[in-house]
XYZ file of C-alpha atoms in Angstrom:
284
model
C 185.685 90.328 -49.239
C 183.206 87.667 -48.811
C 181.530 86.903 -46.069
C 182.545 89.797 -43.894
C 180.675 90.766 -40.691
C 181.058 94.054 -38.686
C 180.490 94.099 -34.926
C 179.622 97.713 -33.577
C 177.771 98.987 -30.568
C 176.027 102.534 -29.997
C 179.129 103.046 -27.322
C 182.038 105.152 -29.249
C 184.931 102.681 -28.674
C 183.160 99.247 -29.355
C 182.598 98.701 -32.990
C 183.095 95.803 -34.600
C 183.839 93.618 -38.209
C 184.272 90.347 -38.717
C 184.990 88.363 -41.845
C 185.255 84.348 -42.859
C 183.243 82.113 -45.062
C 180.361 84.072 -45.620
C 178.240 86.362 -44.240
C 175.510 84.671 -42.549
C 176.276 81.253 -42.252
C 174.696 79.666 -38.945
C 177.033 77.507 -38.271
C 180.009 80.030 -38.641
C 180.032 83.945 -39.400
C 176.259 84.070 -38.041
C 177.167 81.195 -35.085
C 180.169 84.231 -33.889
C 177.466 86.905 -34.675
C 175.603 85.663 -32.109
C 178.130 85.008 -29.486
C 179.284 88.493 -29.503
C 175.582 89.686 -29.111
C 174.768 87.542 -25.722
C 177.904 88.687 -23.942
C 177.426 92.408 -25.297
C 174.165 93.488 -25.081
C 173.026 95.977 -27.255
C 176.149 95.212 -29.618
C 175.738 96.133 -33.553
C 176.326 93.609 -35.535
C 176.710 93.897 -39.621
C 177.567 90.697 -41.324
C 179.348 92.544 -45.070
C 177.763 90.596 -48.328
C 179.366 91.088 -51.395
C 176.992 89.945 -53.716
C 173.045 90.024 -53.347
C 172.887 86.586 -52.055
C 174.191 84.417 -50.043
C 175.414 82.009 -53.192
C 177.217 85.262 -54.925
C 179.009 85.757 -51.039
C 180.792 82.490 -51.659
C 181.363 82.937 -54.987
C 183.002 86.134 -54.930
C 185.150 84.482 -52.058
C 186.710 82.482 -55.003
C 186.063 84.942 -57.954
C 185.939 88.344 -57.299
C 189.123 90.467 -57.600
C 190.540 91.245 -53.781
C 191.459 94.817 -54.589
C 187.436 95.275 -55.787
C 185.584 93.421 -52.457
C 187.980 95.933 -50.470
C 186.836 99.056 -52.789
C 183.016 97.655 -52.018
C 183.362 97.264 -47.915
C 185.526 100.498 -47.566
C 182.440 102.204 -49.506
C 179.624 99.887 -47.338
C 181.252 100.879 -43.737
C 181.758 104.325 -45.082
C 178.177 104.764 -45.353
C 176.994 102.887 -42.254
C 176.248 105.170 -39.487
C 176.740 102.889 -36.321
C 180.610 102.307 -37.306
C 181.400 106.538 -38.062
C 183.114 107.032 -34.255
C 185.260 103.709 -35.265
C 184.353 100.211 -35.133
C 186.606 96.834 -34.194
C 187.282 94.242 -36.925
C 187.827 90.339 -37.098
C 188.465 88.058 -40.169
C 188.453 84.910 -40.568
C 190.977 82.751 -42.992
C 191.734 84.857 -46.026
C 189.098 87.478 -44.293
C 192.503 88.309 -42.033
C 194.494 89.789 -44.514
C 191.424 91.276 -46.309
C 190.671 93.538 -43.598
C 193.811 94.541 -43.142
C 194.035 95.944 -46.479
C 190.910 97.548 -45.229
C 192.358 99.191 -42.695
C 195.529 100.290 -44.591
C 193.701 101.950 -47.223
C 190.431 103.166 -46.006
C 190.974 105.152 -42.721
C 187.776 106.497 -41.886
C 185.695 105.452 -40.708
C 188.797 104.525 -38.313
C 189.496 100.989 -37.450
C 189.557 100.267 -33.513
C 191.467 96.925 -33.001
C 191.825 93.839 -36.017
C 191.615 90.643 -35.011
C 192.700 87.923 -37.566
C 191.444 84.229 -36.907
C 194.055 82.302 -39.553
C 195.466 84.888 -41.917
C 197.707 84.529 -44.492
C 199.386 87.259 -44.484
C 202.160 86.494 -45.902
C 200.516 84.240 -48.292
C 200.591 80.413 -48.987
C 202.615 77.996 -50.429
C 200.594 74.944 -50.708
C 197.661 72.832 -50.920
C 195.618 72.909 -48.214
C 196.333 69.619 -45.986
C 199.138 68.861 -48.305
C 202.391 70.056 -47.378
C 205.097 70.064 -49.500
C 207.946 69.474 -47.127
C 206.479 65.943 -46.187
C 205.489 64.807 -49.659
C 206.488 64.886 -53.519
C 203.264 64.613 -54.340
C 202.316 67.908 -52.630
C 205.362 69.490 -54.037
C 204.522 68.498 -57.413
C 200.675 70.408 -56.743
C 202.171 73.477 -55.954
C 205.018 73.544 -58.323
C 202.236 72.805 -61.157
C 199.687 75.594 -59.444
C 202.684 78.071 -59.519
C 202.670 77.507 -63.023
C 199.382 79.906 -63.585
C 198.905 81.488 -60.624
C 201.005 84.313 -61.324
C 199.564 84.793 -65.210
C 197.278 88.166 -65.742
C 194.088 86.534 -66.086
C 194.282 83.592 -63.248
C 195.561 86.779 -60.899
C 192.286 88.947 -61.945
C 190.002 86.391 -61.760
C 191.352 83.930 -58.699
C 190.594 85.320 -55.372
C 193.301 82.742 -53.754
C 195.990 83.222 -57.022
C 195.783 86.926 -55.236
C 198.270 85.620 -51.823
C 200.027 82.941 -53.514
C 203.607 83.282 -53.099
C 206.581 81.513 -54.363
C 209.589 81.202 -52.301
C 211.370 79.905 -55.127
C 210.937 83.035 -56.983
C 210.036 86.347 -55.101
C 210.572 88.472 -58.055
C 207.804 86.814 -60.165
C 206.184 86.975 -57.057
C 206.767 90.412 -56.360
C 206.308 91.590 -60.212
C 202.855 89.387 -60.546
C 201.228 89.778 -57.111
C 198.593 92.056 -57.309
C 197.149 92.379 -53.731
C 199.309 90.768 -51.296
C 202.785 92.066 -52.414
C 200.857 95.176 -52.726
C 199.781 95.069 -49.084
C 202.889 93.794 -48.163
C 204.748 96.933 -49.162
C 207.112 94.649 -51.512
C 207.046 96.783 -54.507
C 207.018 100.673 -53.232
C 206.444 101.864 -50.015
C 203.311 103.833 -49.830
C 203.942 105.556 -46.385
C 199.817 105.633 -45.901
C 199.431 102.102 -45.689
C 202.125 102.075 -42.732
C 200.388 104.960 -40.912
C 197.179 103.677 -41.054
C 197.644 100.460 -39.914
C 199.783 101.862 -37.118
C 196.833 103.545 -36.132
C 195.450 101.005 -34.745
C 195.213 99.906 -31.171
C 195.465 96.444 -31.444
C 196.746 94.115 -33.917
C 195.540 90.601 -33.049
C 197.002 87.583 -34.788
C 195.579 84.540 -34.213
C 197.287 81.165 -35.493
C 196.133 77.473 -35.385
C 198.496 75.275 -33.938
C 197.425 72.306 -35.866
C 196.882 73.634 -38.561
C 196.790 72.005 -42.069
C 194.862 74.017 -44.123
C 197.498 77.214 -44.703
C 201.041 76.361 -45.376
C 203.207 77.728 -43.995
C 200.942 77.866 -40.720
C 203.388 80.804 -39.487
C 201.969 82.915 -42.385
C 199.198 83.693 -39.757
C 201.729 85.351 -37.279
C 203.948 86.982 -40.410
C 206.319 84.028 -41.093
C 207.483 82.740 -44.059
C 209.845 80.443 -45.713
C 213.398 81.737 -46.475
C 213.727 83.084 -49.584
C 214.381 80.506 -52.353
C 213.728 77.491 -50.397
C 210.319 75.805 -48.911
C 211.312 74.583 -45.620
C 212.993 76.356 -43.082
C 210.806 78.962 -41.643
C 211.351 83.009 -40.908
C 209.824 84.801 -38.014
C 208.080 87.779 -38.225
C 211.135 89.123 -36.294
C 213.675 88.417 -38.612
C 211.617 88.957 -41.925
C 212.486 91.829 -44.440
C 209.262 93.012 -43.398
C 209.742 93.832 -39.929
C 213.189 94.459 -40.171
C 212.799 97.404 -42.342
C 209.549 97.843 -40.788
C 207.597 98.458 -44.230
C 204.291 98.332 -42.616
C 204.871 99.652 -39.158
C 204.909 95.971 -37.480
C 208.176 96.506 -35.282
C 207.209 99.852 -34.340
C 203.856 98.480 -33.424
C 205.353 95.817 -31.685
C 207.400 97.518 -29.280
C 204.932 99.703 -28.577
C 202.507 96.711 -26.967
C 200.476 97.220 -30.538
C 200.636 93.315 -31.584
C 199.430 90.444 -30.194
C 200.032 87.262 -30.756
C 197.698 83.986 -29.920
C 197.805 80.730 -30.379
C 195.113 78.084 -30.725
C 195.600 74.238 -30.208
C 193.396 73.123 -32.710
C 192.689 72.713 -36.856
C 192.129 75.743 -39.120
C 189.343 78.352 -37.780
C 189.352 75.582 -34.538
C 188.101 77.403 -31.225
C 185.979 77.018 -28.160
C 183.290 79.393 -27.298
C 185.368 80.248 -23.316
C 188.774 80.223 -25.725
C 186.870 82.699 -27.760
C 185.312 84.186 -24.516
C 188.462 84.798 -22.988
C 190.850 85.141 -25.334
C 189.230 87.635 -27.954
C 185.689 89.426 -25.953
C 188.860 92.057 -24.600
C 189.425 93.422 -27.467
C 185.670 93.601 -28.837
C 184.609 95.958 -25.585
C-alpha cells in the first residue's frame, strides 16, 4: 500500500489515513498532509511507507503483492497508539480500494469514515488515457495486456495486474484475480468483510469527471461495463454487487452510509476550497 498517510488527532472521533502516490511527496501526499494540519490544529498525521525509503514506497506501488502492503499497514496502525479509539482514512488512486481492503479485513483499530479520491474499485479495463471504446489501437493494448495479466506470476508480482478486470471474460477474471475479486466478494462470501465495512460511518467515493487515467471512470463510484462487452456502462445500483449486496453497499446506502462526489477535473484533480468543503466534514 504505497504511499499511504494516516490523519489522526488526540480527539476520539477524528483520526485519519490517507493513501496515493507515496508517502511524503511535497507536492502530493505531504502537500494534503499539510492542508489537513492548518485547518485542524493539533491533527495527527502518519504518512504509511512501505519500504524504508521513499524510492522502495514507489516501487512497491508497482511491485509489491496488494494482499502483503495490506498485511504490513493493518500491522503498522495496529501498533500506533494515536489511531487505537479509531482513526478516518483517505486514498488516493489505487490507494482507494487499498484501504478498503483495510478496512474489511483489519477491524481494529476501527476505521471512522473512508474517503476514496479515484478508486478503482471495480477495477480497470484500459490504458490509462487510452480508451478502448474510441480507438482500435487502445483496444488492441488491452486485449494484448489481458493476455498476462491474469497468469500466476504477472498477478504476484504486478501491483496493477492485481484490479485488472476483463469484461470479456469474468470467469478468468474471477478464477485469476487475487485481490480485487477477492475484495469484491466474487468468489465466496466471507460475511466479515461485509460487516466490517458496514461498520463504517461514512463511505466517501470520490470520482473525476474528466477523467482519463481509469477506464471505466465509473469504477470510482462502483460501475462497470456489462458483462461481456466494453462499452455500455452499469451503475453501482444495478450491479451484481449491490444487488445482492455482497459487501453491504445497498444496505449502507439506504442507510445515508455512502456518499457520492464528483469532481470536474483530470485524475486526482482538486482545489484546496473543493477539498475544504467538500471532504474537511468528514475528517472532524
Amino acid at each position: 500500500m504505497a504511499g499511504t498517510s494516516l490523519v489522526s488527532t488526540s480527539s476520539e472521533y477524528s483520526d485519519t489515513l490517507l493513501q496515493g502516490d507515496t508517502c511524503c511527496n511535497p507536492f502530493s501526499m505531504g502537500a494534503i498532509k499539510k492542508m489537513v494540519e492548518r485547518k485542524i490544529p493539533g491533527i495527527y498525521v502518519l504518512s504509511l511507507e512501505i519500504g524504508n525509503s521513499l524510492t522502495e514506497d514507489m516501487e512497491n506501488s508497482f511491485f509489491l503483492n496488494s494482499n502483503r502492503q495490506v498485511e504490513q499497514v493493518c500491522e503498522q496502525i495496529s501498533k500506533d497508539v494515536n489511531l487505537q479509539n479509531g482513526y478516518n482514512a483517505m486514498g488516493f488512486s489505487q490507494g482507494g480500494q487499498f484501504l478498503r481492503a483495510v478496512a474489511q479485513r483489519c477491524p481494529f483499530p476501527p476505521m471512522l469514515n473512508l474517503i476514496s479520491f479515484g478508486g478503482q474499485h471495480q477495477g480497470v479495463y484500459g490504458f490509462p488515457r487510452c480508451p478502448g471504446e474510441s480507438s482500435h489501437i487502445c483496444d488492441w493494448i488491452r486485449k494484448t495486456l489481458n493476455l498476462g495479466a491474469y497468469t500466476k506470476a504477472v498477478q504476484e508480482h504486478l501491483v496493477q495486474a492485481q484490479y485488472w478486470h476483463d469484461p470479456l471474460n469474468e470467469e478468468q477474471y474471477r478464477n485469476s484475480s487475487i485481490f480485487l475479486a477477492d475484495i469484491n466478494q466474487e468468489r465466496y462470501l466471507n460475511e466479515s468483510y461485509r460487516k466490517n465495512l458496514m461498520a463504517l460511518k461514512k463511505f466517501v467515493l470520490v470520482k473525476f469527471l474528466k477523467d482519463s487515467m481509469v477506464d471505466p471512470a465509473e469504477s470510482e463510484w462502483f460501475g462497470f461495463y456489462r458483462p461481456a462487452q466494453a462499452k455500455e456502462i452499469v451503475p453501482l445500483q444495478e450491479s451484481l454487487i449491490y444487488t445482492e449486496d455482497r459487501l453491504g453497499l445497498k444496505e449502507m446506502d439506504k442507510a445515508g452510509q455512502l456518499v457520492f462526489l464528483a469532481s470536474d477535473g483530470q485524475h486526482l484533480q482538486f482545489s484546496e476550497d473543493w477539498f475544504y468543503s467538500n471532504i474537511l466534514p468528514f475528517l472532524q
